[in-house]
PDB file of C-alpha atoms in Angstrom:
ATOM      1  CA  ASP A   7     112.654  97.560 105.751  1.00 96.00           C
ATOM      2  CA  ILE A   8     115.160  95.824 103.481  1.00 97.00           C
ATOM      3  CA  GLN A   9     118.265  97.943 102.861  1.00 98.00           C
ATOM      4  CA  LEU A  10     120.101  98.027  99.516  1.00 98.00           C
ATOM      5  CA  THR A  11     123.647  99.286  99.129  1.00 98.00           C
ATOM      6  CA  GLN A  12     125.132  99.901  95.706  1.00 98.00           C
ATOM      7  CA  SER A  13     128.792 100.120  94.869  1.00 98.00           C
ATOM      8  CA  PRO A  14     130.402 102.135  93.646  1.00 97.00           C
ATOM      9  CA  SER A  15     128.340 105.295  94.213  1.00 97.00           C
ATOM     10  CA  SER A  16     129.923 106.730  91.104  1.00 97.00           C
ATOM     11  CA  LEU A  17     132.370 105.676  88.426  1.00 97.00           C
ATOM     12  CA  SER A  18     134.058 107.162  85.387  1.00 97.00           C
ATOM     13  CA  ALA A  19     134.118 105.217  82.144  1.00 97.00           C
ATOM     14  CA  SER A  20     134.532 105.605  78.394  1.00 97.00           C
ATOM     15  CA  VAL A  21     132.358 104.567  75.498  1.00 97.00           C
ATOM     16  CA  GLY A  22     133.003 100.891  74.812  1.00 97.00           C
ATOM     17  CA  ASP A  23     134.014 100.062  78.386  1.00 97.00           C
ATOM     18  CA  ARG A  24     132.584  97.140  80.302  1.00 98.00           C
ATOM     19  CA  VAL A  25     130.877  98.432  83.438  1.00 98.00           C
ATOM     20  CA  THR A  26     129.803  96.477  86.496  1.00 98.00           C
ATOM     21  CA  ILE A  27     127.623  97.758  89.331  1.00 98.00           C
ATOM     22  CA  THR A  28     126.939  95.798  92.510  1.00 98.00           C
ATOM     23  CA  CYS A  29     123.899  95.808  94.778  1.00 98.00           C
ATOM     24  CA  ARG A  30     124.126  94.234  98.219  1.00 98.00           C
ATOM     25  CA  VAL A  31     120.898  93.529 100.107  1.00 98.00           C
ATOM     26  CA  SER A  32     120.464  93.401 103.879  1.00 98.00           C
ATOM     27  CA  GLN A  33     118.627  90.057 103.802  1.00 97.00           C
ATOM     28  CA  GLY A  34     118.082  87.277 101.294  1.00 97.00           C
ATOM     29  CA  ILE A  35     115.565  88.157  98.595  1.00 97.00           C
ATOM     30  CA  SER A  36     115.978  85.203  96.209  1.00 97.00           C
ATOM     31  CA  SER A  37     115.878  86.793  92.731  1.00 97.00           C
ATOM     32  CA  TYR A  38     113.448  89.630  93.500  1.00 97.00           C
ATOM     33  CA  LEU A  39     115.773  92.354  92.312  1.00 98.00           C
ATOM     34  CA  ASN A  40     115.215  94.902  89.541  1.00 98.00           C
ATOM     35  CA  TRP A  41     117.514  97.437  87.868  1.00 98.00           C
ATOM     36  CA  TYR A  42     116.616 100.867  86.461  1.00 98.00           C
ATOM     37  CA  ARG A  43     118.492 103.468  84.448  1.00 98.00           C
ATOM     38  CA  GLN A  44     117.737 107.162  84.873  1.00 96.00           C
ATOM     39  CA  LYS A  45     119.258 109.525  82.342  1.00 96.00           C
ATOM     40  CA  PRO A  46     119.831 113.120  83.535  1.00 93.00           C
ATOM     41  CA  GLY A  47     116.518 114.963  83.807  1.00 92.00           C
ATOM     42  CA  LYS A  48     114.582 111.907  82.658  1.00 95.00           C
ATOM     43  CA  VAL A  49     112.348 109.238  84.108  1.00 97.00           C
ATOM     44  CA  PRO A  50     113.650 105.905  85.486  1.00 97.00           C
ATOM     45  CA  LYS A  51     113.432 103.043  82.996  1.00 98.00           C
ATOM     46  CA  LEU A  52     113.267  99.358  83.898  1.00 98.00           C
ATOM     47  CA  LEU A  53     116.214  97.439  82.447  1.00 98.00           C
ATOM     48  CA  ILE A  54     116.335  94.099  84.262  1.00 98.00           C
ATOM     49  CA  TYR A  55     113.710  92.351  86.375  1.00 98.00           C
ATOM     50  CA  SER A  56     113.943  89.321  88.637  1.00 97.00           C
ATOM     51  CA  ALA A  57     117.721  89.668  88.750  1.00 98.00           C
ATOM     52  CA  SER A  58     118.516  88.463  85.246  1.00 98.00           C
ATOM     53  CA  ASN A  59     115.568  88.995  82.907  1.00 98.00           C
ATOM     54  CA  LEU A  60     115.970  91.616  80.224  1.00 98.00           C
ATOM     55  CA  GLN A  61     112.950  93.906  79.976  1.00 97.00           C
ATOM     56  CA  SER A  62     111.380  93.976  76.516  1.00 96.00           C
ATOM     57  CA  GLY A  63     113.076  96.500  74.239  1.00 96.00           C
ATOM     58  CA  VAL A  64     116.207  96.832  76.371  1.00 97.00           C
ATOM     59  CA  PRO A  65     119.483  96.281  74.473  1.00 97.00           C
ATOM     60  CA  SER A  66     121.317  93.025  75.072  1.00 97.00           C
ATOM     61  CA  ARG A  67     124.457  94.842  76.285  1.00 98.00           C
ATOM     62  CA  PHE A  68     122.663  94.984  79.651  1.00 98.00           C
ATOM     63  CA  SER A  69     122.706  91.882  81.820  1.00 98.00           C
ATOM     64  CA  GLY A  70     122.014  91.049  85.439  1.00 98.00           C
ATOM     65  CA  SER A  71     123.045  88.270  87.749  1.00 98.00           C
ATOM     66  CA  GLY A  72     122.916  87.205  91.370  1.00 98.00           C
ATOM     67  CA  SER A  73     120.563  85.863  93.975  1.00 98.00           C
ATOM     68  CA  GLY A  74     120.144  86.020  97.713  1.00 97.00           C
ATOM     69  CA  THR A  75     121.991  89.125  98.871  1.00 98.00           C
ATOM     70  CA  ASP A  76     124.462  89.965  96.105  1.00 98.00           C
ATOM     71  CA  PHE A  77     123.539  91.176  92.644  1.00 98.00           C
ATOM     72  CA  THR A  78     125.324  92.646  89.641  1.00 98.00           C
ATOM     73  CA  LEU A  79     124.365  94.780  86.676  1.00 98.00           C
ATOM     74  CA  THR A  80     126.781  94.615  83.753  1.00 98.00           C
ATOM     75  CA  ILE A  81     126.923  96.811  80.675  1.00 98.00           C
ATOM     76  CA  SER A  82     129.087  94.961  78.189  1.00 98.00           C
ATOM     77  CA  SER A  83     129.966  97.956  76.000  1.00 97.00           C
ATOM     78  CA  LEU A  84     129.015 101.374  77.322  1.00 97.00           C
ATOM     79  CA  GLN A  85     127.167 103.588  74.835  1.00 97.00           C
ATOM     80  CA  PRO A  86     126.770 107.396  74.908  1.00 96.00           C
ATOM     81  CA  GLY A  87     123.195 107.107  76.196  1.00 95.00           C
ATOM     82  CA  ASP A  88     124.316 104.974  79.129  1.00 97.00           C
ATOM     83  CA  PHE A  89     125.921 107.836  81.033  1.00 97.00           C
ATOM     84  CA  ALA A  90     123.247 107.968  83.678  1.00 97.00           C
ATOM     85  CA  SER A  91     122.351 106.848  87.168  1.00 97.00           C
ATOM     86  CA  TYR A  92     121.462 103.247  87.884  1.00 98.00           C
ATOM     87  CA  TYR A  93     119.283 101.991  90.732  1.00 98.00           C
ATOM     88  CA  CYS A  94     118.591  98.553  92.103  1.00 98.00           C
ATOM     89  CA  GLN A  95     115.232  97.849  93.747  1.00 98.00           C
ATOM     90  CA  GLN A  96     113.990  94.863  95.724  1.00 98.00           C
ATOM     91  CA  SER A  97     110.509  93.491  95.096  1.00 96.00           C
ATOM     92  CA  HIS A  98     110.647  90.705  97.674  1.00 95.00           C
ATOM     93  CA  SER A  99     108.990  92.402 100.628  1.00 92.00           C
ATOM     94  CA  ALA A 100     106.859  95.436 101.258  1.00 91.00           C
ATOM     95  CA  PRO A 101     107.785  98.194 101.187  1.00 95.00           C
ATOM     96  CA  PRO A 102     109.750  97.940  97.949  1.00 97.00           C
ATOM     97  CA  THR A 103     113.041  99.756  98.475  1.00 98.00           C
ATOM     98  CA  PHE A 104     115.815 101.161  96.284  1.00 98.00           C
ATOM     99  CA  GLY A 105     119.561 101.435  96.372  1.00 98.00           C
ATOM    100  CA  GLN A 106     121.158 104.864  96.639  1.00 98.00           C
ATOM    101  CA  GLY A 107     122.146 104.847  92.997  1.00 97.00           C
ATOM    102  CA  THR A 108     125.345 104.614  90.954  1.00 98.00           C
ATOM    103  CA  LYS A 109     126.245 107.501  88.685  1.00 97.00           C
ATOM    104  CA  VAL A 110     128.160 106.534  85.532  1.00 98.00           C
ATOM    105  CA  GLU A 111     130.105 109.532  84.272  1.00 97.00           C
ATOM    106  CA  VAL A 112     132.306 110.265  81.293  1.00 94.00           C
ATOM    107  CA  LYS A 113     135.991 109.627  81.939  1.00 94.00           C
TER     108      LYS A 113
ATOM    109  CA  GLN B  13     101.854 102.214  73.736  1.00 95.00           C
ATOM    110  CA  VAL B  14     101.465 102.534  77.483  1.00 97.00           C
ATOM    111  CA  GLN B  15     101.629 106.141  78.601  1.00 98.00           C
ATOM    112  CA  LEU B  16     101.242 107.822  81.975  1.00 98.00           C
ATOM    113  CA  VAL B  17     100.757 111.592  81.935  1.00 98.00           C
ATOM    114  CA  GLN B  18     101.001 113.437  85.235  1.00 98.00           C
ATOM    115  CA  SER B  19      99.694 116.819  86.315  1.00 98.00           C
ATOM    116  CA  GLY B  20     101.860 119.925  86.459  1.00 98.00           C
ATOM    117  CA  ALA B  21     104.239 121.298  89.056  1.00 98.00           C
ATOM    118  CA  GLU B  22     102.886 122.520  92.383  1.00 98.00           C
ATOM    119  CA  VAL B  23     104.127 124.992  94.978  1.00 98.00           C
ATOM    120  CA  LYS B  24     102.649 124.597  98.446  1.00 98.00           C
ATOM    121  CA  LYS B  25     103.120 126.112 101.884  1.00 98.00           C
ATOM    122  CA  PRO B  26     103.999 123.955 104.884  1.00 98.00           C
ATOM    123  CA  GLY B  27     100.912 122.345 106.368  1.00 97.00           C
ATOM    124  CA  ALA B  28      98.997 122.354 103.108  1.00 98.00           C
ATOM    125  CA  SER B  29      97.891 119.378 101.022  1.00 98.00           C
ATOM    126  CA  VAL B  30      98.590 118.525  97.405  1.00 98.00           C
ATOM    127  CA  LYS B  31      96.704 116.221  95.052  1.00 98.00           C
ATOM    128  CA  LEU B  32      98.473 114.911  91.969  1.00 98.00           C
ATOM    129  CA  SER B  33      96.984 113.070  89.026  1.00 98.00           C
ATOM    130  CA  CYS B  34      98.249 110.399  86.644  1.00 98.00           C
ATOM    131  CA  LYS B  35      96.260 109.688  83.468  1.00 98.00           C
ATOM    132  CA  ALA B  36      96.846 106.294  81.893  1.00 98.00           C
ATOM    133  CA  SER B  37      96.442 105.159  78.298  1.00 98.00           C
ATOM    134  CA  GLY B  38      97.436 102.243  76.106  1.00 97.00           C
ATOM    135  CA  TYR B  39      96.365  99.393  78.403  1.00 97.00           C
ATOM    136  CA  THR B  40      93.403  98.107  80.387  1.00 97.00           C
ATOM    137  CA  PHE B  41      93.497 100.515  83.321  1.00 97.00           C
ATOM    138  CA  THR B  42      91.446  98.351  85.696  1.00 96.00           C
ATOM    139  CA  SER B  43      93.662  95.280  85.238  1.00 96.00           C
ATOM    140  CA  HIS B  44      96.748  96.745  86.830  1.00 97.00           C
ATOM    141  CA  THR B  45      98.087  98.296  89.988  1.00 97.00           C
ATOM    142  CA  MET B  46      99.466 101.823  89.996  1.00 98.00           C
ATOM    143  CA  HIS B  47     102.283 102.839  92.309  1.00 98.00           C
ATOM    144  CA  TRP B  48     103.484 106.218  93.526  1.00 98.00           C
ATOM    145  CA  VAL B  49     107.208 106.774  94.064  1.00 98.00           C
ATOM    146  CA  ARG B  50     108.995 109.977  94.976  1.00 98.00           C
ATOM    147  CA  GLN B  51     112.536 111.268  94.498  1.00 97.00           C
ATOM    148  CA  ALA B  52     113.676 114.020  96.835  1.00 96.00           C
ATOM    149  CA  PRO B  53     116.921 115.920  96.197  1.00 92.00           C
ATOM    150  CA  GLY B  54     119.829 113.973  97.615  1.00 87.00           C
ATOM    151  CA  HIS B  55     117.640 111.052  98.625  1.00 90.00           C
ATOM    152  CA  ARG B  56     117.030 107.675  97.072  1.00 94.00           C
ATOM    153  CA  LEU B  57     113.810 106.765  95.322  1.00 97.00           C
ATOM    154  CA  GLU B  58     111.062 106.111  97.855  1.00 98.00           C
ATOM    155  CA  TRP B  59     107.905 104.045  97.382  1.00 98.00           C
ATOM    156  CA  MET B  60     104.770 105.632  98.818  1.00 98.00           C
ATOM    157  CA  GLY B  61     101.939 103.245  98.037  1.00 97.00           C
ATOM    158  CA  TRP B  62      99.776 101.586  95.412  1.00 97.00           C
ATOM    159  CA  ILE B  63      96.196 101.304  94.287  1.00 97.00           C
ATOM    160  CA  ASN B  64      94.468  98.530  92.410  1.00 96.00           C
ATOM    161  CA  ALA B  65      92.710 100.382  89.642  1.00 96.00           C
ATOM    162  CA  GLY B  66      90.048  97.676  89.420  1.00 94.00           C
ATOM    163  CA  ASN B  67      88.739  97.408  92.978  1.00 94.00           C
ATOM    164  CA  GLY B  68      90.316 100.506  94.514  1.00 96.00           C
ATOM    165  CA  ASN B  69      92.222  98.586  97.199  1.00 96.00           C
ATOM    166  CA  THR B  70      95.273 100.423  98.471  1.00 96.00           C
ATOM    167  CA  LYS B  71      98.461  99.790 100.386  1.00 96.00           C
ATOM    168  CA  TYR B  72     100.648 102.530 101.825  1.00 96.00           C
ATOM    169  CA  SER B  73     104.171 102.772 103.108  1.00 96.00           C
ATOM    170  CA  GLN B  74     104.159 103.017 106.892  1.00 96.00           C
ATOM    171  CA  LYS B  75     106.240 106.154 106.561  1.00 96.00           C
ATOM    172  CA  PHE B  76     103.333 107.966 104.885  1.00 94.00           C
ATOM    173  CA  GLN B  77     100.442 106.216 106.614  1.00 89.00           C
ATOM    174  CA  GLY B  78      97.912 108.793 107.739  1.00 93.00           C
ATOM    175  CA  ARG B  79      99.261 111.456 105.372  1.00 97.00           C
ATOM    176  CA  VAL B  80      98.729 109.878 101.968  1.00 98.00           C
ATOM    177  CA  ILE B  81      95.567 108.867 100.151  1.00 98.00           C
ATOM    178  CA  ILE B  82      95.638 107.219  96.733  1.00 98.00           C
ATOM    179  CA  THR B  83      92.429 107.060  94.730  1.00 98.00           C
ATOM    180  CA  ARG B  84      91.380 106.411  91.163  1.00 98.00           C
ATOM    181  CA  ASP B  85      88.634 107.325  88.714  1.00 98.00           C
ATOM    182  CA  THR B  86      88.104 104.411  86.356  1.00 97.00           C
ATOM    183  CA  SER B  87      85.997 106.391  83.893  1.00 97.00           C
ATOM    184  CA  ALA B  88      88.807 108.946  83.580  1.00 98.00           C
ATOM    185  CA  ARG B  89      91.537 106.251  83.647  1.00 98.00           C
ATOM    186  CA  THR B  90      93.286 108.393  86.217  1.00 98.00           C
ATOM    187  CA  ALA B  91      94.995 107.709  89.525  1.00 98.00           C
ATOM    188  CA  TYR B  92      95.426 110.371  92.195  1.00 98.00           C
ATOM    189  CA  MET B  93      97.808 110.795  95.117  1.00 98.00           C
ATOM    190  CA  GLU B  94      97.021 113.260  97.883  1.00 98.00           C
ATOM    191  CA  LEU B  95      99.670 114.101 100.470  1.00 98.00           C
ATOM    192  CA  SER B  96      98.708 116.208 103.454  1.00 98.00           C
ATOM    193  CA  SER B  97     100.504 118.109 106.237  1.00 97.00           C
ATOM    194  CA  LEU B  98     103.264 119.003 103.814  1.00 98.00           C
ATOM    195  CA  ARG B  99     106.694 119.938 105.133  1.00 97.00           C
ATOM    196  CA  SER B 100     109.858 121.105 103.438  1.00 96.00           C
ATOM    197  CA  GLU B 101     111.183 117.526 103.358  1.00 96.00           C
ATOM    198  CA  ASP B 102     108.321 116.614 101.031  1.00 97.00           C
ATOM    199  CA  THR B 103     109.876 118.716  98.277  1.00 98.00           C
ATOM    200  CA  ALA B 104     110.446 116.109  95.584  1.00 98.00           C
ATOM    201  CA  VAL B 105     109.529 114.820  92.175  1.00 98.00           C
ATOM    202  CA  TYR B 106     106.552 112.477  92.476  1.00 98.00           C
ATOM    203  CA  TYR B 107     106.095 109.686  89.953  1.00 98.00           C
ATOM    204  CA  CYS B 108     103.298 107.295  89.173  1.00 98.00           C
ATOM    205  CA  ALA B 109     104.381 103.943  87.767  1.00 98.00           C
ATOM    206  CA  LYS B 110     102.448 100.974  86.437  1.00 98.00           C
ATOM    207  CA  ASP B 111     102.857  97.500  87.892  1.00 96.00           C
ATOM    208  CA  PRO B 112     102.855  94.675  85.327  1.00 95.00           C
ATOM    209  CA  GLY B 113     100.354  92.830  87.518  1.00 92.00           C
ATOM    210  CA  TYR B 114      97.563  93.264  90.005  1.00 91.00           C
ATOM    211  CA  CYS B 115      98.563  93.410  93.647  1.00 90.00           C
ATOM    212  CA  SER B 116      96.841  91.834  96.627  1.00 88.00           C
ATOM    213  CA  SER B 117      97.461  92.466 100.302  1.00 82.00           C
ATOM    214  CA  SER B 118      99.953  89.595 100.349  1.00 84.00           C
ATOM    215  CA  THR B 119     101.466  89.459  96.852  1.00 89.00           C
ATOM    216  CA  CYS B 120     102.637  92.092  94.445  1.00 91.00           C
ATOM    217  CA  LEU B 121     105.203  92.159  91.660  1.00 91.00           C
ATOM    218  CA  ASN B 122     106.305  95.577  92.928  1.00 94.00           C
ATOM    219  CA  ARG B 123     107.965  96.352  89.626  1.00 97.00           C
ATOM    220  CA  PHE B 124     107.646  99.766  88.005  1.00 97.00           C
ATOM    221  CA  ASP B 125     107.289 100.133  84.253  1.00 97.00           C
ATOM    222  CA  PRO B 126     106.631 102.558  82.732  1.00 98.00           C
ATOM    223  CA  TRP B 127     106.799 105.708  84.837  1.00 98.00           C
ATOM    224  CA  GLY B 128     104.957 108.979  84.411  1.00 98.00           C
ATOM    225  CA  GLN B 129     107.002 112.044  83.540  1.00 98.00           C
ATOM    226  CA  GLY B 130     107.002 113.165  87.163  1.00 98.00           C
ATOM    227  CA  THR B 131     105.500 116.124  89.024  1.00 98.00           C
ATOM    228  CA  LEU B 132     107.702 118.501  91.008  1.00 98.00           C
ATOM    229  CA  VAL B 133     106.178 119.500  94.326  1.00 98.00           C
ATOM    230  CA  THR B 134     107.920 122.348  96.124  1.00 98.00           C
ATOM    231  CA  VAL B 135     107.039 123.008  99.754  1.00 98.00           C
ATOM    232  CA  SER B 136     108.175 126.420 100.870  1.00 97.00           C
ATOM    233  CA  SER B 137     106.949 129.212 103.087  1.00 95.00           C
TER     234      SER B 137
END
């Protein structure tokens, strides 16, 4: 199975900060990489698909980049509702697999 | 809008089976694939399998092969996931999630949006 490693596992930030999360994949997956946000006690929500495409209805402060084995999720200006956990997920090969998550906490 | 509503929490003893449901609305049920994903405490999200709501074809993670069965009832617009031989490590929140497309044995978007609200399954003696 394809392994995904996110860094950092957690970070502390303030409202308005620019936040960057990295996802490294164990083998090349082209652009088959998706990002989800999971607020505490809530359901995961798709933010970015195919590495850089913003899911409909998702605010433009979220962006994704990368291809091959290295990917990045950027939040340009952190909002109160963005304190949550973020997961990357590869959709290149079965079984689809997830990163371990990055928890964004209040500084 | 697309909505997935899952059945309520379950408590099971080791060795038992559990069958969860996921009722879909707001889209053409038979035109999409439904996935099941679980989230155990301290573990990453884990894909279990999918079902094509149209033809009933399924694909399962090797990890759960032989223990999981995913079915659907098109008239009820509902997908089901049955997990057998439960053990304590199966304690988790189980989610259904819609695929934007229709999977085949060789191709699948494998993207999950939206998700059901989740069903907590607790396995304890």
